[in-house]
Coordinates of C-alpha atoms in Angstrom, one line a residue:
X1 CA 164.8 173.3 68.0
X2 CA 164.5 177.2 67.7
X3 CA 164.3 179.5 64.7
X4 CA 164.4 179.3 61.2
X5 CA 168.0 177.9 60.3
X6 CA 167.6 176.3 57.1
X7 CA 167.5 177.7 53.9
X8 CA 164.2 177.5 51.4
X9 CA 164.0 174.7 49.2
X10 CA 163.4 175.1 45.4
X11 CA 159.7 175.3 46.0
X12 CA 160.1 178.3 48.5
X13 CA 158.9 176.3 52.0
X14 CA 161.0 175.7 54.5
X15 CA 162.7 172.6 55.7
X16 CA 161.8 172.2 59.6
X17 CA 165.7 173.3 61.2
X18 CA 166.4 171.2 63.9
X19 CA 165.0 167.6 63.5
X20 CA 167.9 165.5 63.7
X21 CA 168.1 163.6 60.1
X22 CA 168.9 160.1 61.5
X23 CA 165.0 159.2 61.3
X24 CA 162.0 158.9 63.6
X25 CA 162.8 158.5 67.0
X26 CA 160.9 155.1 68.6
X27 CA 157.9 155.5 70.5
X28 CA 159.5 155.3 73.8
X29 CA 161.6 158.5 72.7
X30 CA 158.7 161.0 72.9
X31 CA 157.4 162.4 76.1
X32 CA 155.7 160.0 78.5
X33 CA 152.5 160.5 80.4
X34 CA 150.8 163.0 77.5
X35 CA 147.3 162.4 76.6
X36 CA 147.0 160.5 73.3
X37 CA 146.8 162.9 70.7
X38 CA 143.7 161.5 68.9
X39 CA 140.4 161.2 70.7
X40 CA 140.1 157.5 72.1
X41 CA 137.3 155.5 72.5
X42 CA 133.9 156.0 74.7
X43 CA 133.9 154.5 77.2
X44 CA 130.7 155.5 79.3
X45 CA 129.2 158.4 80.8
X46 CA 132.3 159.0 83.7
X47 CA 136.0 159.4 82.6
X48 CA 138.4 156.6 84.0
X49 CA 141.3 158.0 85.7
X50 CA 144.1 159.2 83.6
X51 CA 146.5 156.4 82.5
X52 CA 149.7 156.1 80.7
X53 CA 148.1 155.6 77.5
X54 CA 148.9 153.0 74.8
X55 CA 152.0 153.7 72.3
X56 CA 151.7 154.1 69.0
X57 CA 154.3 152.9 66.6
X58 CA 152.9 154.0 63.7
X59 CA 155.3 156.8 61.7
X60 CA 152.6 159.0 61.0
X61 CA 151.3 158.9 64.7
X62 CA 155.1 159.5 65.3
X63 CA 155.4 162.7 63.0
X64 CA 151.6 163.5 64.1
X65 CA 152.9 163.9 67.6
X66 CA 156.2 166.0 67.1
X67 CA 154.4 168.1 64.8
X68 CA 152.0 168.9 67.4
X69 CA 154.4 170.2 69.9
X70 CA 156.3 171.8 67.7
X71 CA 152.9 174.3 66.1
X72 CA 152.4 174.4 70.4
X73 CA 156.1 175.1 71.2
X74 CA 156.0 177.8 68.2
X75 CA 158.4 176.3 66.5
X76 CA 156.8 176.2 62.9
X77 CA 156.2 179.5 62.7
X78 CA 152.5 181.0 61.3
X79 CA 152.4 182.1 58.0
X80 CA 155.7 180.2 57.3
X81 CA 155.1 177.1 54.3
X82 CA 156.5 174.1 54.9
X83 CA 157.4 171.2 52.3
X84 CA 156.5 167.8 52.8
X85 CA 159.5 166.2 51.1
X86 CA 162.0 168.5 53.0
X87 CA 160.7 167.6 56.1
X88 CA 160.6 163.8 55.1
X89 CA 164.1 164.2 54.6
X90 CA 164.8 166.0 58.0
X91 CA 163.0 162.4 59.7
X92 CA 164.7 160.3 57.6
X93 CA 161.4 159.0 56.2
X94 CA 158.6 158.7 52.8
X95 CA 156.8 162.3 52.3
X96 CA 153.4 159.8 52.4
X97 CA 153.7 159.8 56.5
X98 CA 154.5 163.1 56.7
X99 CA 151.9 164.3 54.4
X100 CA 149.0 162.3 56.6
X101 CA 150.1 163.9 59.3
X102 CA 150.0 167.5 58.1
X103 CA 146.3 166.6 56.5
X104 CA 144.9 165.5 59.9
X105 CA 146.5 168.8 61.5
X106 CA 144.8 170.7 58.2
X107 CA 141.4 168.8 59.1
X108 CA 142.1 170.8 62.8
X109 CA 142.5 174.1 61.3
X110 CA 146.4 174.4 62.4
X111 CA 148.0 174.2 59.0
X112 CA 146.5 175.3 55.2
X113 CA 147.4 173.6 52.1
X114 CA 149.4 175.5 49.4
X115 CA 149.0 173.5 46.3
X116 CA 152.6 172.6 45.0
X117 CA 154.2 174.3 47.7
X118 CA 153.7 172.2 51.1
X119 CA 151.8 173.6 53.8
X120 CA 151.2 176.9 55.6
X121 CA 150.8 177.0 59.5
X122 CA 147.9 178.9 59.9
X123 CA 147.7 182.2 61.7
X124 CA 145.2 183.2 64.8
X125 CA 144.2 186.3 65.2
X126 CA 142.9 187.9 68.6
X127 CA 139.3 187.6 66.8
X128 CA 139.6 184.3 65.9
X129 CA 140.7 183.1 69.2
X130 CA 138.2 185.3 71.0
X131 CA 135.7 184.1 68.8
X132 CA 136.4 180.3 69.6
X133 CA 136.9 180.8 73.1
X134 CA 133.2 181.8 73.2
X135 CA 132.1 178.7 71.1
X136 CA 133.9 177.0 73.7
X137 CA 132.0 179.1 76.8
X138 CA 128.7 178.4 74.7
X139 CA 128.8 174.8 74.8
X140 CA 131.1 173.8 77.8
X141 CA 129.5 176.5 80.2
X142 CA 126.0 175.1 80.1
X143 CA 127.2 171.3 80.8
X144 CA 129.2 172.7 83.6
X145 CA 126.0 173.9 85.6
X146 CA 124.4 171.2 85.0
X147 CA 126.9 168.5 86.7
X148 CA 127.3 171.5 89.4
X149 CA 123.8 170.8 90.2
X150 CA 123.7 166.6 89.7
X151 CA 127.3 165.4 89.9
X152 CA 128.7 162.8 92.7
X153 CA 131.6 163.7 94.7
X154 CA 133.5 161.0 93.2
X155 CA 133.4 162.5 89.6
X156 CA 135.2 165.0 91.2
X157 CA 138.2 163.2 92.7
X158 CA 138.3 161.2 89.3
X159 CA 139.6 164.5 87.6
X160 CA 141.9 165.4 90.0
X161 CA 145.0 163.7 88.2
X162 CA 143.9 165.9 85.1
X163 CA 144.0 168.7 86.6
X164 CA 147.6 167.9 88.5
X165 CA 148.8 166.9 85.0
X166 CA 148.5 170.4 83.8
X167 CA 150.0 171.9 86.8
X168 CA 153.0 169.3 86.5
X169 CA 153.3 170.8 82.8
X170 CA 152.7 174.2 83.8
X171 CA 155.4 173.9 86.2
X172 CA 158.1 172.3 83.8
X173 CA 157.4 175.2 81.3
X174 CA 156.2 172.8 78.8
X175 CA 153.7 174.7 77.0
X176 CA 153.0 171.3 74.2
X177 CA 152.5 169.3 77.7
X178 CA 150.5 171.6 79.0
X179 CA 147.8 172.3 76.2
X180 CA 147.2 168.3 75.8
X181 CA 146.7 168.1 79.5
X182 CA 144.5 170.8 79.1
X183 CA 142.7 169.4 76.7
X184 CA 142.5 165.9 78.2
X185 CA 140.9 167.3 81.3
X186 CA 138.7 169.7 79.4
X187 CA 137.3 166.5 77.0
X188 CA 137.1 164.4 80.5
X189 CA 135.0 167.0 82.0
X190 CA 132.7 167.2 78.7
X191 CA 132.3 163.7 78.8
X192 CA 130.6 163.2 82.3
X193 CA 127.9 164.9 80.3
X194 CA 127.4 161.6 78.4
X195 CA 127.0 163.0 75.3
X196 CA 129.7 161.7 73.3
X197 CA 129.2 163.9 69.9
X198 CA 129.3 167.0 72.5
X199 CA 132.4 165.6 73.7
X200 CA 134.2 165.3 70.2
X201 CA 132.7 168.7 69.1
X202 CA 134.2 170.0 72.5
X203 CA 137.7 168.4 71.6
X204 CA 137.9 169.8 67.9
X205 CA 137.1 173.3 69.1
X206 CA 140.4 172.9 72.0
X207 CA 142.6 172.0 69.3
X208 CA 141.9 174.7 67.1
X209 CA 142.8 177.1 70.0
X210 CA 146.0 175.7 70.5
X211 CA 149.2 177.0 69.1
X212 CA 150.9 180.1 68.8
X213 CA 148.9 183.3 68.3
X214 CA 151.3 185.6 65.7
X215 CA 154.9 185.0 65.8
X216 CA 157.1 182.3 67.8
X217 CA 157.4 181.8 71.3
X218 CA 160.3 183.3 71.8
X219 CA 158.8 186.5 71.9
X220 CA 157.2 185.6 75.1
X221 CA 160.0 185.6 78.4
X222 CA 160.2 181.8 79.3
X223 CA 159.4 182.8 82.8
X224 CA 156.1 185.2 81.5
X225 CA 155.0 181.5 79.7
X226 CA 155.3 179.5 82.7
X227 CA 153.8 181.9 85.2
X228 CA 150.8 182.2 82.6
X229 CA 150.5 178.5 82.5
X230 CA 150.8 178.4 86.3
X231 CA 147.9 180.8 86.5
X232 CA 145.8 178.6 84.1
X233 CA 146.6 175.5 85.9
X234 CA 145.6 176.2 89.0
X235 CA 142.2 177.4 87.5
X236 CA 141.6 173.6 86.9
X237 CA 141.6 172.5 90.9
X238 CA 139.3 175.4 91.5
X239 CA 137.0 174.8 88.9
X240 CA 136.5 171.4 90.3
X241 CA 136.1 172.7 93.8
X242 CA 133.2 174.9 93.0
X243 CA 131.7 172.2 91.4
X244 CA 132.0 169.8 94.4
X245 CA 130.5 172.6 96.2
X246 CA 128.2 172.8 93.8
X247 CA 128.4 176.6 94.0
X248 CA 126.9 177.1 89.9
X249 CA 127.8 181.0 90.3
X250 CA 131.4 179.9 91.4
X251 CA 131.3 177.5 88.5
X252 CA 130.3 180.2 85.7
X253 CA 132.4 182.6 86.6
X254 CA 135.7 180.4 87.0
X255 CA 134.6 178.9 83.6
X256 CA 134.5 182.1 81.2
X257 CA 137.5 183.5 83.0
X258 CA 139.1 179.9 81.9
X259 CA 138.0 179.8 78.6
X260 CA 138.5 183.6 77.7
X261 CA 142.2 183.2 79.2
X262 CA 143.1 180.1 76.1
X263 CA 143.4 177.1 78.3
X264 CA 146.5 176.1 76.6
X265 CA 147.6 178.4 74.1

């Protein structure tokens, strides 16, 4: 799916070009191994090691899903508006599923409503991402120390399959892989603090980083996106090496360079 190839509807949104009209594909047909795409559960103060998580079925959690990758992929396009009905008719199913889904992404900041229109994905600007990314350093920064300076070993060799996810990702070129690996390892990480409304708070912020800053991806050289993503990956494994070492200056300064970088975008 790239580009805009279909025409405006009567409203003036766009149809999404590209998704196949013969329906929803089954569950099994979207990528395996990704991190759910809603926060799960609590389950304790350490994370359990990553594992293929639970299917959902559900349309909307189908749509929820493809809709994510494509806002991370760039393929709805900011500032474009997008009709619920005409892309209920590109999945071959009800608007209602379609329209949950765009809510939920609305609730995350990644697409506005346009009354009687559809929805608009929403644009980032530099300051708006520069400005998150330091919420982010604000409240991830200070629970980072903090494990440096208590944390087990163990923890540490817990998150290792996070932080290989987003290499794997990285080195596939899958930039919708790669931000909710990114974000699965960044909301395990938060929850070894054991605070689990730090943890959600932590999550939110990550999703309303992702997606495309300005226009499409393709203005970005495939290669340029995969080297980046390479770069950003590999900042994960050292990250958790400092803090094994529990080396709290190593830890800071690996974590703004991180965090000012996107993790994911």
């Amino acid at each position: 799916m790239t580009g805009h190839t279909g025409e405006a509807g009567p409203d003036g949104a766009r149809p999404w070009p590209g998704v196949p009209r013969q329906g929803v594909p089954a569950a099994e047909s979207f990528p395996a191994g990704r991190p759910h795409p809603e926060p799960g559960p609590y389950d304790g103060p350490g994370p359990a090691a990553p594992r293929r998580m639970p299917r959902r079925h559900s349309v909307r959690a189908q749509i929820l899903d493809a809709l994510r990758t494509a806002l991370a992929d760039g393929e709805l396009a900011p500032g474009e508006v997008y009709s619920a009905p005409a892309l209920a008719e590109r999945f071959g199913v009800s608007p209602t599923p379609v329209r949950e889904a765009m809510q939920q992404l609305a609730s995350e900041g990644a697409v506005e409503t346009v009354p009687n229109r559809g929805f608009r994905v929403a644009r980032r600007s530099a300051r708006d991402l520069a400005e998150l990314a330091e919420v982010r350093a604000l409240l991830e920064i200070p629970v980072l120390l903090r494990l440096a300076q208590g944390g087990q070993p163990e923890q540490w060799d817990e998150l290792r399959p996070y932080a290989a996810a987003t290499v794997a990702a990285a080195a596939r070129g899958d930039r919708a892989g790669y931000a909710e690996a990114d974000r699965a390892f960044h909301q395990a990480l938060l929850t070894l603090s054991g605070n689990r409304q730090l943890a959600l708070v932590g999550d939110a912020l990550h999703r309303r980083m992702q997606g495309p800053c300005g226009g499409g991806a393709g203005e970005i050289p495939a290669g340029g996106r995969t080297r980046d993503l390479l770069a950003e990956a590999a900042e994960h494994n050292q990250l958790l090496d400092a803090l094994a070492a529990r080396d709290t200056a190593a830890v800071e300064r690996l974590a703004r360079r991180h965090l000012s970088g996107g993790g994911g975008r």
